């Protein structure tokens, strides 16, 4: 089995050391680099391919969300999980809109990190238990569809914009309506926006 190549962007060395020490317990994880600034990680990623990036939100020279957007634009196959103290809905929503593959709270037991990374690498979205349940049922893809719906796009227009079929869009909207117990899309939007304001 080829090792999973991982990079870490975290400006507190004690936190980074804890992460590395836990990941070393899994021989198939290979930490290629640990970085403290957005500038450093961008340079590294331009030269080196990684499968997984663990990304803090607050960094000395910028926001981890900006790094997330750039990574997803340039290296779409790289899985990216936010690793942060912030549990507020707006932080989580912004990360999901930027296509993060996971949202991990630093308050979670560090020992769970290898399992969380494996979950994300297997294609599942992970959100820490400390995050409000309103976000949990929705994948980043579903959030993207919902945001476009809120902007006033029709299902056909959404399908064109995300390069998927109308049937796929309708399937995911139906999943979200079911999870929020909504009869129609207007009710879904209303409930979602109310939850985001809590």
PDB file of C-alpha atoms in Angstrom:
ATOM      1  CA  UNK A   1       0.000   0.000   0.000  1.00  0.00           C
ATOM      2  CA  UNK A   2       1.317   3.417  -0.993  1.00  0.00           C
ATOM      3  CA  UNK A   3       1.661   5.773   1.982  1.00  0.00           C
ATOM      4  CA  UNK A   4      -0.887   8.571   2.315  1.00  0.00           C
ATOM      5  CA  UNK A   5       1.036  11.825   1.914  1.00  0.00           C
ATOM      6  CA  UNK A   6      -0.057  14.466   4.409  1.00  0.00           C
ATOM      7  CA  UNK A   7       0.804  18.126   4.995  1.00  0.00           C
ATOM      8  CA  UNK A   8      -0.094  20.174   8.074  1.00  0.00           C
ATOM      9  CA  UNK A   9      -0.669  23.928   8.275  1.00  0.00           C
ATOM     10  CA  UNK A  10      -0.751  24.918  11.954  1.00  0.00           C
ATOM     11  CA  UNK A  11       1.061  27.826  13.567  1.00  0.00           C
ATOM     12  CA  UNK A  12       1.370  26.314  17.058  1.00  0.00           C
ATOM     13  CA  UNK A  13       4.291  23.885  17.193  1.00  0.00           C
ATOM     14  CA  UNK A  14       2.966  22.062  20.276  1.00  0.00           C
ATOM     15  CA  UNK A  15      -0.263  21.242  18.426  1.00  0.00           C
ATOM     16  CA  UNK A  16       1.670  20.113  15.348  1.00  0.00           C
ATOM     17  CA  UNK A  17       3.901  17.846  17.431  1.00  0.00           C
ATOM     18  CA  UNK A  18       0.812  16.210  18.951  1.00  0.00           C
ATOM     19  CA  UNK A  19      -0.698  15.624  15.510  1.00  0.00           C
ATOM     20  CA  UNK A  20       2.491  14.105  14.112  1.00  0.00           C
ATOM     21  CA  UNK A  21       2.971  11.867  17.140  1.00  0.00           C
ATOM     22  CA  UNK A  22      -0.553  10.414  16.687  1.00  0.00           C
ATOM     23  CA  UNK A  23      -0.216   9.999  12.909  1.00  0.00           C
ATOM     24  CA  UNK A  24       3.075   8.147  13.357  1.00  0.00           C
ATOM     25  CA  UNK A  25       1.111   5.314  14.982  1.00  0.00           C
ATOM     26  CA  UNK A  26      -0.236   4.526  11.511  1.00  0.00           C
ATOM     27  CA  UNK A  27       2.526   3.326   9.160  1.00  0.00           C
ATOM     28  CA  UNK A  28       0.517   4.218   6.041  1.00  0.00           C
ATOM     29  CA  UNK A  29       0.465   7.925   6.969  1.00  0.00           C
ATOM     30  CA  UNK A  30       3.472   9.924   5.811  1.00  0.00           C
ATOM     31  CA  UNK A  31       3.716  13.542   6.980  1.00  0.00           C
ATOM     32  CA  UNK A  32       5.674  15.299   4.233  1.00  0.00           C
ATOM     33  CA  UNK A  33       5.724  18.715   5.829  1.00  0.00           C
ATOM     34  CA  UNK A  34       4.531  20.930   8.658  1.00  0.00           C
ATOM     35  CA  UNK A  35       4.028  24.626   8.004  1.00  0.00           C
ATOM     36  CA  UNK A  36       3.160  27.741  10.001  1.00  0.00           C
ATOM     37  CA  UNK A  37       2.112  30.213   7.293  1.00  0.00           C
ATOM     38  CA  UNK A  38      -0.085  30.360   4.196  1.00  0.00           C
ATOM     39  CA  UNK A  39       2.912  31.412   2.103  1.00  0.00           C
ATOM     40  CA  UNK A  40       4.936  28.358   3.130  1.00  0.00           C
ATOM     41  CA  UNK A  41       2.193  25.835   2.378  1.00  0.00           C
ATOM     42  CA  UNK A  42       1.370  27.384  -1.002  1.00  0.00           C
ATOM     43  CA  UNK A  43       5.004  27.148  -2.087  1.00  0.00           C
ATOM     44  CA  UNK A  44       5.228  23.554  -0.861  1.00  0.00           C
ATOM     45  CA  UNK A  45       2.050  22.453  -2.643  1.00  0.00           C
ATOM     46  CA  UNK A  46       3.230  24.003  -5.900  1.00  0.00           C
ATOM     47  CA  UNK A  47       6.173  21.589  -5.797  1.00  0.00           C
ATOM     48  CA  UNK A  48       4.820  18.522  -3.978  1.00  0.00           C
ATOM     49  CA  UNK A  49       1.657  16.440  -4.321  1.00  0.00           C
ATOM     50  CA  UNK A  50      -0.197  15.444  -1.166  1.00  0.00           C
ATOM     51  CA  UNK A  51      -3.389  13.461  -0.655  1.00  0.00           C
ATOM     52  CA  UNK A  52      -4.459  15.167   2.560  1.00  0.00           C
ATOM     53  CA  UNK A  53      -4.053  18.638   4.050  1.00  0.00           C
ATOM     54  CA  UNK A  54      -4.878  19.498   7.658  1.00  0.00           C
ATOM     55  CA  UNK A  55      -5.515  23.215   7.811  1.00  0.00           C
ATOM     56  CA  UNK A  56      -5.886  25.686  10.685  1.00  0.00           C
ATOM     57  CA  UNK A  57      -8.205  28.674  10.147  1.00  0.00           C
ATOM     58  CA  UNK A  58      -6.320  31.466  11.930  1.00  0.00           C
ATOM     59  CA  UNK A  59      -2.785  31.916  10.612  1.00  0.00           C
ATOM     60  CA  UNK A  60      -0.152  34.652  10.974  1.00  0.00           C
ATOM     61  CA  UNK A  61      -0.308  35.774   7.346  1.00  0.00           C
ATOM     62  CA  UNK A  62      -3.899  35.081   6.372  1.00  0.00           C
ATOM     63  CA  UNK A  63      -6.925  32.837   6.621  1.00  0.00           C
ATOM     64  CA  UNK A  64      -6.921  29.089   6.217  1.00  0.00           C
ATOM     65  CA  UNK A  65     -10.180  29.471   4.298  1.00  0.00           C
ATOM     66  CA  UNK A  66      -8.333  31.375   1.574  1.00  0.00           C
ATOM     67  CA  UNK A  67      -5.778  28.565   1.403  1.00  0.00           C
ATOM     68  CA  UNK A  68      -8.637  26.058   1.212  1.00  0.00           C
ATOM     69  CA  UNK A  69     -10.198  27.857  -1.764  1.00  0.00           C
ATOM     70  CA  UNK A  70      -6.880  28.024  -3.594  1.00  0.00           C
ATOM     71  CA  UNK A  71      -6.047  24.373  -2.921  1.00  0.00           C
ATOM     72  CA  UNK A  72      -9.454  23.209  -4.149  1.00  0.00           C
ATOM     73  CA  UNK A  73      -9.114  25.325  -7.299  1.00  0.00           C
ATOM     74  CA  UNK A  74      -5.590  24.152  -8.131  1.00  0.00           C
ATOM     75  CA  UNK A  75      -5.510  20.630  -6.656  1.00  0.00           C
ATOM     76  CA  UNK A  76      -9.119  19.379  -6.623  1.00  0.00           C
ATOM     77  CA  UNK A  77      -8.198  15.792  -5.741  1.00  0.00           C
ATOM     78  CA  UNK A  78      -6.460  16.830  -2.505  1.00  0.00           C
ATOM     79  CA  UNK A  79      -8.636  16.238   0.550  1.00  0.00           C
ATOM     80  CA  UNK A  80      -8.655  19.197   2.945  1.00  0.00           C
ATOM     81  CA  UNK A  81      -9.935  19.260   6.523  1.00  0.00           C
ATOM     82  CA  UNK A  82     -10.154  22.369   8.668  1.00  0.00           C
ATOM     83  CA  UNK A  83      -8.623  21.934  12.139  1.00  0.00           C
ATOM     84  CA  UNK A  84      -9.754  24.743  14.397  1.00  0.00           C
ATOM     85  CA  UNK A  85     -11.093  26.046  17.694  1.00  0.00           C
ATOM     86  CA  UNK A  86     -14.006  27.761  15.921  1.00  0.00           C
ATOM     87  CA  UNK A  87     -17.321  25.926  16.252  1.00  0.00           C
ATOM     88  CA  UNK A  88     -19.600  28.754  15.065  1.00  0.00           C
ATOM     89  CA  UNK A  89     -22.052  28.024  12.282  1.00  0.00           C
ATOM     90  CA  UNK A  90     -20.684  30.747  10.022  1.00  0.00           C
ATOM     91  CA  UNK A  91     -17.173  29.275  10.148  1.00  0.00           C
ATOM     92  CA  UNK A  92     -18.504  25.821   9.324  1.00  0.00           C
ATOM     93  CA  UNK A  93     -20.752  27.098   6.552  1.00  0.00           C
ATOM     94  CA  UNK A  94     -17.923  29.099   4.973  1.00  0.00           C
ATOM     95  CA  UNK A  95     -15.672  26.041   5.057  1.00  0.00           C
ATOM     96  CA  UNK A  96     -18.331  23.884   3.430  1.00  0.00           C
ATOM     97  CA  UNK A  97     -19.011  26.501   0.761  1.00  0.00           C
ATOM     98  CA  UNK A  98     -15.276  26.510   0.034  1.00  0.00           C
ATOM     99  CA  UNK A  99     -15.508  22.713  -0.430  1.00  0.00           C
ATOM    100  CA  UNK A 100     -13.698  21.543   2.696  1.00  0.00           C
ATOM    101  CA  UNK A 101     -13.856  17.758   3.083  1.00  0.00           C
ATOM    102  CA  UNK A 102     -14.074  17.910   6.858  1.00  0.00           C
ATOM    103  CA  UNK A 103     -14.308  20.205   9.862  1.00  0.00           C
ATOM    104  CA  UNK A 104     -12.428  19.038  12.963  1.00  0.00           C
ATOM    105  CA  UNK A 105     -12.440  20.823  16.300  1.00  0.00           C
ATOM    106  CA  UNK A 106      -9.186  21.031  18.241  1.00  0.00           C
ATOM    107  CA  UNK A 107     -11.177  20.140  21.347  1.00  0.00           C
ATOM    108  CA  UNK A 108     -11.773  16.649  19.928  1.00  0.00           C
ATOM    109  CA  UNK A 109      -9.541  13.847  21.288  1.00  0.00           C
ATOM    110  CA  UNK A 110      -6.385  13.922  19.169  1.00  0.00           C
ATOM    111  CA  UNK A 111      -6.320  10.112  19.241  1.00  0.00           C
ATOM    112  CA  UNK A 112      -9.345  10.083  16.901  1.00  0.00           C
ATOM    113  CA  UNK A 113      -7.518  11.974  14.166  1.00  0.00           C
ATOM    114  CA  UNK A 114      -6.224   8.944  12.185  1.00  0.00           C
ATOM    115  CA  UNK A 115      -9.746   7.491  12.008  1.00  0.00           C
ATOM    116  CA  UNK A 116     -11.165  10.860  10.950  1.00  0.00           C
ATOM    117  CA  UNK A 117      -8.572  11.201   8.184  1.00  0.00           C
ATOM    118  CA  UNK A 118      -9.351   7.684   6.942  1.00  0.00           C
ATOM    119  CA  UNK A 119     -13.073   8.551   6.906  1.00  0.00           C
ATOM    120  CA  UNK A 120     -12.435  11.628   4.763  1.00  0.00           C
ATOM    121  CA  UNK A 121     -10.054   9.802   2.425  1.00  0.00           C
ATOM    122  CA  UNK A 122     -12.787   7.211   1.865  1.00  0.00           C
ATOM    123  CA  UNK A 123     -14.985   9.971   0.458  1.00  0.00           C
ATOM    124  CA  UNK A 124     -17.160  10.736   3.475  1.00  0.00           C
ATOM    125  CA  UNK A 125     -17.606  14.204   4.923  1.00  0.00           C
ATOM    126  CA  UNK A 126     -16.653  14.591   8.596  1.00  0.00           C
ATOM    127  CA  UNK A 127     -17.890  17.219  11.035  1.00  0.00           C
ATOM    128  CA  UNK A 128     -17.021  17.133  14.740  1.00  0.00           C
ATOM    129  CA  UNK A 129     -19.774  16.240  17.199  1.00  0.00           C
ATOM    130  CA  UNK A 130     -19.358  19.677  18.788  1.00  0.00           C
ATOM    131  CA  UNK A 131     -20.857  21.305  15.696  1.00  0.00           C
ATOM    132  CA  UNK A 132     -24.604  21.963  15.652  1.00  0.00           C
ATOM    133  CA  UNK A 133     -26.543  19.130  14.066  1.00  0.00           C
ATOM    134  CA  UNK A 134     -27.986  21.433  11.393  1.00  0.00           C
ATOM    135  CA  UNK A 135     -24.774  21.118   9.397  1.00  0.00           C
ATOM    136  CA  UNK A 136     -24.200  17.413   9.932  1.00  0.00           C
ATOM    137  CA  UNK A 137     -26.725  15.990   7.464  1.00  0.00           C
ATOM    138  CA  UNK A 138     -25.536  18.100   4.544  1.00  0.00           C
ATOM    139  CA  UNK A 139     -22.437  17.420   2.476  1.00  0.00           C
ATOM    140  CA  UNK A 140     -20.364  20.264   1.030  1.00  0.00           C
ATOM    141  CA  UNK A 141     -21.884  19.393  -2.368  1.00  0.00           C
ATOM    142  CA  UNK A 142     -25.409  19.730  -0.970  1.00  0.00           C
ATOM    143  CA  UNK A 143     -24.530  23.035   0.696  1.00  0.00           C
ATOM    144  CA  UNK A 144     -23.293  24.280  -2.686  1.00  0.00           C
ATOM    145  CA  UNK A 145     -26.615  23.350  -4.311  1.00  0.00           C
ATOM    146  CA  UNK A 146     -28.558  25.007  -1.506  1.00  0.00           C
ATOM    147  CA  UNK A 147     -26.503  28.205  -1.719  1.00  0.00           C
ATOM    148  CA  UNK A 148     -27.190  28.446  -5.460  1.00  0.00           C
ATOM    149  CA  UNK A 149     -30.885  27.875  -4.809  1.00  0.00           C
ATOM    150  CA  UNK A 150     -30.846  30.704  -2.248  1.00  0.00           C
ATOM    151  CA  UNK A 151     -29.243  32.935  -4.900  1.00  0.00           C
ATOM    152  CA  UNK A 152     -32.337  32.388  -7.041  1.00  0.00           C
ATOM    153  CA  UNK A 153     -31.052  29.871  -9.593  1.00  0.00           C
ATOM    154  CA  UNK A 154     -33.465  27.300 -10.969  1.00  0.00           C
ATOM    155  CA  UNK A 155     -32.692  23.594 -10.733  1.00  0.00           C
ATOM    156  CA  UNK A 156     -31.727  23.559 -14.413  1.00  0.00           C
ATOM    157  CA  UNK A 157     -29.379  26.520 -13.902  1.00  0.00           C
ATOM    158  CA  UNK A 158     -27.841  24.862 -10.843  1.00  0.00           C
ATOM    159  CA  UNK A 159     -27.281  21.670 -12.834  1.00  0.00           C
ATOM    160  CA  UNK A 160     -25.522  23.651 -15.580  1.00  0.00           C
ATOM    161  CA  UNK A 161     -23.339  25.540 -13.102  1.00  0.00           C
ATOM    162  CA  UNK A 162     -22.116  22.461 -11.214  1.00  0.00           C
ATOM    163  CA  UNK A 163     -21.925  20.255 -14.331  1.00  0.00           C
ATOM    164  CA  UNK A 164     -24.391  17.681 -13.033  1.00  0.00           C
ATOM    165  CA  UNK A 165     -27.744  16.456 -14.310  1.00  0.00           C
ATOM    166  CA  UNK A 166     -31.013  18.009 -13.189  1.00  0.00           C
ATOM    167  CA  UNK A 167     -31.925  14.618 -11.744  1.00  0.00           C
ATOM    168  CA  UNK A 168     -28.831  14.733  -9.494  1.00  0.00           C
ATOM    169  CA  UNK A 169     -29.755  18.212  -8.258  1.00  0.00           C
ATOM    170  CA  UNK A 170     -33.329  17.150  -7.542  1.00  0.00           C
ATOM    171  CA  UNK A 171     -32.120  14.024  -5.724  1.00  0.00           C
ATOM    172  CA  UNK A 172     -29.949  16.053  -3.333  1.00  0.00           C
ATOM    173  CA  UNK A 173     -32.643  18.678  -2.772  1.00  0.00           C
ATOM    174  CA  UNK A 174     -35.062  15.890  -1.941  1.00  0.00           C
ATOM    175  CA  UNK A 175     -32.538  14.456   0.539  1.00  0.00           C
ATOM    176  CA  UNK A 176     -32.237  17.853   2.233  1.00  0.00           C
ATOM    177  CA  UNK A 177     -36.004  18.410   2.308  1.00  0.00           C
ATOM    178  CA  UNK A 178     -36.434  15.012   3.934  1.00  0.00           C
ATOM    179  CA  UNK A 179     -33.773  15.683   6.570  1.00  0.00           C
ATOM    180  CA  UNK A 180     -35.328  19.062   7.430  1.00  0.00           C
ATOM    181  CA  UNK A 181     -38.918  17.732   7.121  1.00  0.00           C
ATOM    182  CA  UNK A 182     -39.765  20.300   4.439  1.00  0.00           C
ATOM    183  CA  UNK A 183     -42.539  20.107   1.852  1.00  0.00           C
ATOM    184  CA  UNK A 184     -40.837  22.332  -0.721  1.00  0.00           C
ATOM    185  CA  UNK A 185     -37.635  24.229  -1.522  1.00  0.00           C
ATOM    186  CA  UNK A 186     -38.899  27.554  -0.132  1.00  0.00           C
ATOM    187  CA  UNK A 187     -39.509  25.910   3.229  1.00  0.00           C
ATOM    188  CA  UNK A 188     -36.074  24.291   3.059  1.00  0.00           C
ATOM    189  CA  UNK A 189     -34.389  27.662   2.431  1.00  0.00           C
ATOM    190  CA  UNK A 190     -36.350  29.308   5.240  1.00  0.00           C
ATOM    191  CA  UNK A 191     -35.493  26.625   7.802  1.00  0.00           C
ATOM    192  CA  UNK A 192     -31.849  26.521   6.771  1.00  0.00           C
ATOM    193  CA  UNK A 193     -31.438  30.299   7.039  1.00  0.00           C
ATOM    194  CA  UNK A 194     -33.111  30.366  10.464  1.00  0.00           C
ATOM    195  CA  UNK A 195     -30.760  27.651  11.715  1.00  0.00           C
ATOM    196  CA  UNK A 196     -27.727  29.525  10.399  1.00  0.00           C
ATOM    197  CA  UNK A 197     -28.750  32.590  12.415  1.00  0.00           C
ATOM    198  CA  UNK A 198     -28.833  30.707  15.735  1.00  0.00           C
TER     199      UNK A 198
END
